[in-house]
XYZ file of C-alpha atoms in Angstrom:
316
model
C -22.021 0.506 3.148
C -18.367 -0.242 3.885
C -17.150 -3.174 1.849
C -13.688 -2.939 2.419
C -12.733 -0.454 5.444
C -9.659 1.847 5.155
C -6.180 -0.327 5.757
C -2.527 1.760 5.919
C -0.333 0.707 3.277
C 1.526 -2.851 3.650
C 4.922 -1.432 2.774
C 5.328 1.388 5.392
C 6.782 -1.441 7.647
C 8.663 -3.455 5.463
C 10.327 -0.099 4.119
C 10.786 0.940 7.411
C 12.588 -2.124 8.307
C 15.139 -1.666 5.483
C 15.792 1.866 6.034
C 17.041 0.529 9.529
C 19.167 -2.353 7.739
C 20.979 0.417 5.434
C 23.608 2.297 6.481
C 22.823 6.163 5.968
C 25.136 6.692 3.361
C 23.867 4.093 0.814
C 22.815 5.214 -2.588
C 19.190 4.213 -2.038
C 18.725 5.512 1.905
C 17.878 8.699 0.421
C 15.498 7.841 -1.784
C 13.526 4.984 0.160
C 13.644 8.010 3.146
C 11.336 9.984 0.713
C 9.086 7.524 -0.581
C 8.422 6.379 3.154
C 7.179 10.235 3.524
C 4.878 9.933 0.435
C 3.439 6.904 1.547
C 2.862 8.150 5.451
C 0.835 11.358 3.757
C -0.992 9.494 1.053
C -2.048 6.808 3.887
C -3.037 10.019 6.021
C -4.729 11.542 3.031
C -6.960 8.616 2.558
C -7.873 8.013 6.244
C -9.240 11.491 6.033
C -11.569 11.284 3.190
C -12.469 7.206 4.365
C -13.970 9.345 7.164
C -16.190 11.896 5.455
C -17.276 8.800 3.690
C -18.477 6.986 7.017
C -20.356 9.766 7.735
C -22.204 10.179 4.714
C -25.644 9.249 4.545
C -26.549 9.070 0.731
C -29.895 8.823 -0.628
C -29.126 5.328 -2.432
C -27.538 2.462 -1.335
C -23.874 1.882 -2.252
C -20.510 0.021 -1.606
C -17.304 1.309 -0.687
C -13.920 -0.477 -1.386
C -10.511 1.032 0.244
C -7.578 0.454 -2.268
C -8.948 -2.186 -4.739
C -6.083 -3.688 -6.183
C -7.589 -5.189 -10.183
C -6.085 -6.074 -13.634
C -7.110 -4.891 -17.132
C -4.334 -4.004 -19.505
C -2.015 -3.955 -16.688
C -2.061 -3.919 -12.845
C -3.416 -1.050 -11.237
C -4.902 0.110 -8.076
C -7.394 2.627 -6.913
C -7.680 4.704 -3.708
C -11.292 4.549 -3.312
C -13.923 2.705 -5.551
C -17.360 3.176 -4.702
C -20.418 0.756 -6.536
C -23.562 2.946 -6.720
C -27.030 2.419 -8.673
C -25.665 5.107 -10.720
C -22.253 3.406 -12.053
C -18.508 3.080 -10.365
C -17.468 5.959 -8.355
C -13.300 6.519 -8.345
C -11.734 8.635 -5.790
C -8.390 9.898 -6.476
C -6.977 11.099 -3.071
C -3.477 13.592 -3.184
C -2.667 14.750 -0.032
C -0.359 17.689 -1.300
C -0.084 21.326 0.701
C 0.691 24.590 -0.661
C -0.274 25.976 -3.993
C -0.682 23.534 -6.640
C -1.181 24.390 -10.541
C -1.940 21.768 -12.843
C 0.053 22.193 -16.376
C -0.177 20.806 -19.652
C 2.333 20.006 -22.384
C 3.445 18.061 -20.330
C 1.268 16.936 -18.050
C 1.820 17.481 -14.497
C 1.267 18.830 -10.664
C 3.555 21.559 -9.650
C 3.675 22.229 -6.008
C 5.201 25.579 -4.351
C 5.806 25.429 -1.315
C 5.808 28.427 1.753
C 9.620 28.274 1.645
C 9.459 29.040 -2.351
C 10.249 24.886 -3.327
C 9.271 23.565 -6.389
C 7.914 19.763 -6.726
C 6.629 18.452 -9.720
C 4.380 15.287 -9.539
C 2.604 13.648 -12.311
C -0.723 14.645 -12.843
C -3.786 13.390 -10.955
C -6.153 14.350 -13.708
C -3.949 12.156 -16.232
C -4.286 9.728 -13.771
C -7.675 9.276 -12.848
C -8.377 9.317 -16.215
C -6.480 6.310 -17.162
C -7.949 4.682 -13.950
C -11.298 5.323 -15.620
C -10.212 3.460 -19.005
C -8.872 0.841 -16.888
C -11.569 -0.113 -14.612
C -13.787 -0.130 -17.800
C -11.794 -2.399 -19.370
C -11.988 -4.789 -15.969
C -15.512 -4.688 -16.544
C -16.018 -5.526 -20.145
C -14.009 -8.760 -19.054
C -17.076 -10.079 -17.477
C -19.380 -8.553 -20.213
C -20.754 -5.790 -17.812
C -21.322 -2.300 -18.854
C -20.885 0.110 -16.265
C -20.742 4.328 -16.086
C -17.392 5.111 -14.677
C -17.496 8.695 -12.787
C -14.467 9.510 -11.408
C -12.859 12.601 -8.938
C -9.538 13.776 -7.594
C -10.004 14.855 -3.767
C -7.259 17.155 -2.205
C -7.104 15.794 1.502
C -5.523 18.673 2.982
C -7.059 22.302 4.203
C -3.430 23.535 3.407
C -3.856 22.645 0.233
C -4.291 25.786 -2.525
C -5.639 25.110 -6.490
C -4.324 28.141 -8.328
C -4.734 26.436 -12.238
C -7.121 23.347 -12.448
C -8.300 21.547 -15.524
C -11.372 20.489 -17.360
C -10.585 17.175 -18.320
C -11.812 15.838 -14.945
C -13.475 16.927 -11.644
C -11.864 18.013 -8.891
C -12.811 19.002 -5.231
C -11.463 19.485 -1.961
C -11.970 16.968 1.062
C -15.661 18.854 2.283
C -17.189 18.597 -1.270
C -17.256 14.910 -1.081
C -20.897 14.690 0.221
C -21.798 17.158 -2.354
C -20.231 15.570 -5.426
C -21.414 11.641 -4.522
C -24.998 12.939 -4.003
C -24.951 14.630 -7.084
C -24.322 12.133 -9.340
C -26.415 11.788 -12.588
C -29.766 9.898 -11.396
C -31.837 9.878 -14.515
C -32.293 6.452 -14.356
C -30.940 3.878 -12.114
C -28.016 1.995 -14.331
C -27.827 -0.713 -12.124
C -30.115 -2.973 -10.309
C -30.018 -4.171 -6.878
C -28.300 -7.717 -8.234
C -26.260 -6.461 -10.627
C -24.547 -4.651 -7.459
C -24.478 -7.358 -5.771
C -22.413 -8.917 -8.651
C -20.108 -6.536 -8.971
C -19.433 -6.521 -5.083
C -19.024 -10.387 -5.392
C -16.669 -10.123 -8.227
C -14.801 -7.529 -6.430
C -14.205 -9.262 -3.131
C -12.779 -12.342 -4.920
C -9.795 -9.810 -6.413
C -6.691 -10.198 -4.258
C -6.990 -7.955 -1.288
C -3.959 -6.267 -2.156
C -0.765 -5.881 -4.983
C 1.983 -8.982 -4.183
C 4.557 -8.427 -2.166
C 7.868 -8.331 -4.247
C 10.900 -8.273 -2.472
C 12.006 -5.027 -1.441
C 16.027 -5.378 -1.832
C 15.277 -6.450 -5.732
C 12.910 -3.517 -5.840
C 15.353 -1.227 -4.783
C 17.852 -3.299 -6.362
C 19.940 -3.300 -3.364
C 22.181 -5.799 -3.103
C 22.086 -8.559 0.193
C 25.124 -7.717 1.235
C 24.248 -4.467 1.908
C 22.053 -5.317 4.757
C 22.906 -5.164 8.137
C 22.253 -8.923 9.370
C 20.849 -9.925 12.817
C 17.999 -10.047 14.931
C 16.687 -6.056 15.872
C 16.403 -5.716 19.979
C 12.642 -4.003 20.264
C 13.713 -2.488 23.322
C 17.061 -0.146 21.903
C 16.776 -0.611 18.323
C 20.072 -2.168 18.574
C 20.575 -4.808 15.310
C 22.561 -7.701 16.206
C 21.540 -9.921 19.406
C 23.363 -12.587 20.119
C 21.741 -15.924 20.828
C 22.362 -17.603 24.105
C 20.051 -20.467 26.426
C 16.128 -20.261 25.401
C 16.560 -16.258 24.109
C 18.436 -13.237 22.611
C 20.843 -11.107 23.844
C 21.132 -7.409 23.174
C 25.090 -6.207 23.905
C 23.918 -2.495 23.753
C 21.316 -2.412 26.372
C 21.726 -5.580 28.046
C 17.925 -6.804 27.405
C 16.834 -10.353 26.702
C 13.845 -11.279 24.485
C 13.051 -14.955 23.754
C 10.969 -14.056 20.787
C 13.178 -11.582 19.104
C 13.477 -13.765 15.790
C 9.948 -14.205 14.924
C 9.739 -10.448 13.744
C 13.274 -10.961 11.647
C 11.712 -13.709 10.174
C 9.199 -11.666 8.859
C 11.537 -8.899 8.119
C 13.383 -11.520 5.646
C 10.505 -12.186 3.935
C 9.667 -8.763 3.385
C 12.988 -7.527 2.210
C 14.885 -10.797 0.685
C 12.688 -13.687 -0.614
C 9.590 -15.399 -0.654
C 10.833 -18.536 0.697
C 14.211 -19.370 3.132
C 16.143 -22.257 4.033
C 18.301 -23.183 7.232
C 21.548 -21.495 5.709
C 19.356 -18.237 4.835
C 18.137 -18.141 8.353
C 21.612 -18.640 9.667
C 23.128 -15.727 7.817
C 20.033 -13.313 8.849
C 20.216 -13.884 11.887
C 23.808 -14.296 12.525
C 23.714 -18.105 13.760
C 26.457 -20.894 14.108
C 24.096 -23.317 14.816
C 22.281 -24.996 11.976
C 19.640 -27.068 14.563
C 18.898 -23.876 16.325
C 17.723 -22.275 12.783
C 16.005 -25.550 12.346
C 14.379 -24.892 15.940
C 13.521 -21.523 14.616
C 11.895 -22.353 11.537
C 9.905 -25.175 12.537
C 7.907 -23.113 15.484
C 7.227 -19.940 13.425
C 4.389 -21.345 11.774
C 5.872 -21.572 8.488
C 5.035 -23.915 5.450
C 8.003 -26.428 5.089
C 8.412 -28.035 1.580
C 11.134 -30.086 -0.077
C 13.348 -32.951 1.607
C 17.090 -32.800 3.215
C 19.590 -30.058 1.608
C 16.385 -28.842 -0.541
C 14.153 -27.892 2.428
C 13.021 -24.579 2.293
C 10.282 -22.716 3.954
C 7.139 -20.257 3.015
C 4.726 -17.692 4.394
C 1.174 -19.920 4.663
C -1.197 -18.313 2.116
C -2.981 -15.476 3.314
């Protein structure tokens, strides 16, 4: 049973929107370029396996959770976590293509690709068994002893396994069916309520890692941005605000709701909350009652009084 369906990542968009506020030649444009990439393929990765699991029929009842965000020792997250009678099922989904060989001393995934490049990721076996340790530890918080079973999953058909390890199991996308049905079933470890604890517990978690700021994750400065409201129709950053809508100088387009999507664009790159000045330097306005306009009608918790007011995303 699906519990929590498959969701893209949350920060394809948000990076996406500051890659477009950067100028190509910044420090970081390179970099945030990349990690946009290794999103896009683990998110495709993911969506793959999510649907070999819809289509499994399993001979026991389970629950399946798409990127369970928990604490332990630290924050961590897992790609798929699956609650059977049997224990906790992790899958650990790379999406990686060419041949890979898992090393030791150090630890890590080197990838060779057609065209003879090297990449060297850290290593999924390494990391699904720390997941393991992890997710036990969540557990033992609410006095609950549970097998943890655990498997990395290579999403792709292009994807070729010339050294593995033993430390941990590891299939390809088609031997999913294969590996969940043949999990150890000597005796059922956990009853039909216990389950239903664990699914409880689960669902209260937060849905997903918080949001932090992407400018301070990158470390980017605000200046750095280019400020102003984005025209949906050329890309063009910088409308101008005239009577009841925006402006766009490069193709000549109006848009009367233009500024609700940089509002959420500020959020996601600059801060948590914003005040009138904020929204006046975003989005390039003289007028401080027009940001007041602006603020008040996007649906947006206001809090303090006077010079202090600021306002919030409502809680989600």
């Amino acid at each position: 049973m699906i519990i929590k369906p498959y969701s893209p990542s949350k920060y394809i968009t948000g990076m996406s929107d500051l890659l477009e506020r950067l100028s190509p030649q910044h420090p970081q444009y390179a970099r945030i370029s990349k990690e946009i990439g290794a999103i896009k393929a683990g998110d495709y990765g993911e969506k793959i396996v999510y649907k070999e699991l819809e289509q499994t029929k399993l001979p026991y009842e389970c629950y399946i959770f798409h990127k369970m965000f928990l604490f332990a020792e630290y924050a961590f997250e897992l790609d798929f976590l699956i609650i059977t009678p049997y224990g906790a099922v992790i899958l650990e989904v790379k999406n990686i293509i060419g041949e890979l060989e898992f090393s030791t001393n150090p630890s890590q995934l080197i990838q060779r690709k057609e065209d003879g490049k090297l990449n060297k990721y850290p290593c999924p076996a390494n990391q699904l068994s720390e997941y393991k340790y992890q997710l036990s530890q969540f557990f033992r918080r609410y006095n609950m002893s549970v097998p943890i079973h655990g498997v990395v999953i290579f999403a792709s058909r292009n994807s070729f396994i010339t050294q593995s390890v033993n430390t941990v199991k590891i299939i390809y996308r088609n031997e999913i069916r294969s590996y969940l049905r043949s999990l150890p079933k000597h005796n059922s470890t956990l009853s039909n309520e216990q389950m239903e604890k664990i699914k409880e517990i689960l669902l209260s978690r937060p849905s997903s890692s918080p949001i932090i700021p992407l400018i301070d994750h990158f470390s980017i400065p605000f200046e750095d941005l280019k400020l102003g409201v984005k025209c949906e129709c050329c890309g063009f950053i910088g409308m101008q605000k005239i009577i009841r809508t925006w402006y766009c100088p490069a193709c000549k387009k109006t848009n009367s709701d233009a500024h609700h999507k940089a509002i959420s664009t500020y959020f996601s790159l600059c801060k948590e909350t914003i005040t009138n000045k904020e929204c006046r330097e975003f989005l390039l306005l003289n007028n401080r009652h027009e940001a007041k306009r602006i603020l008040s009608s996007s649906l947006l918790i206001k809090s303090g009084n006077s010079a202090a007011t600021f306002y919030k995303l409502p809680c989600r």
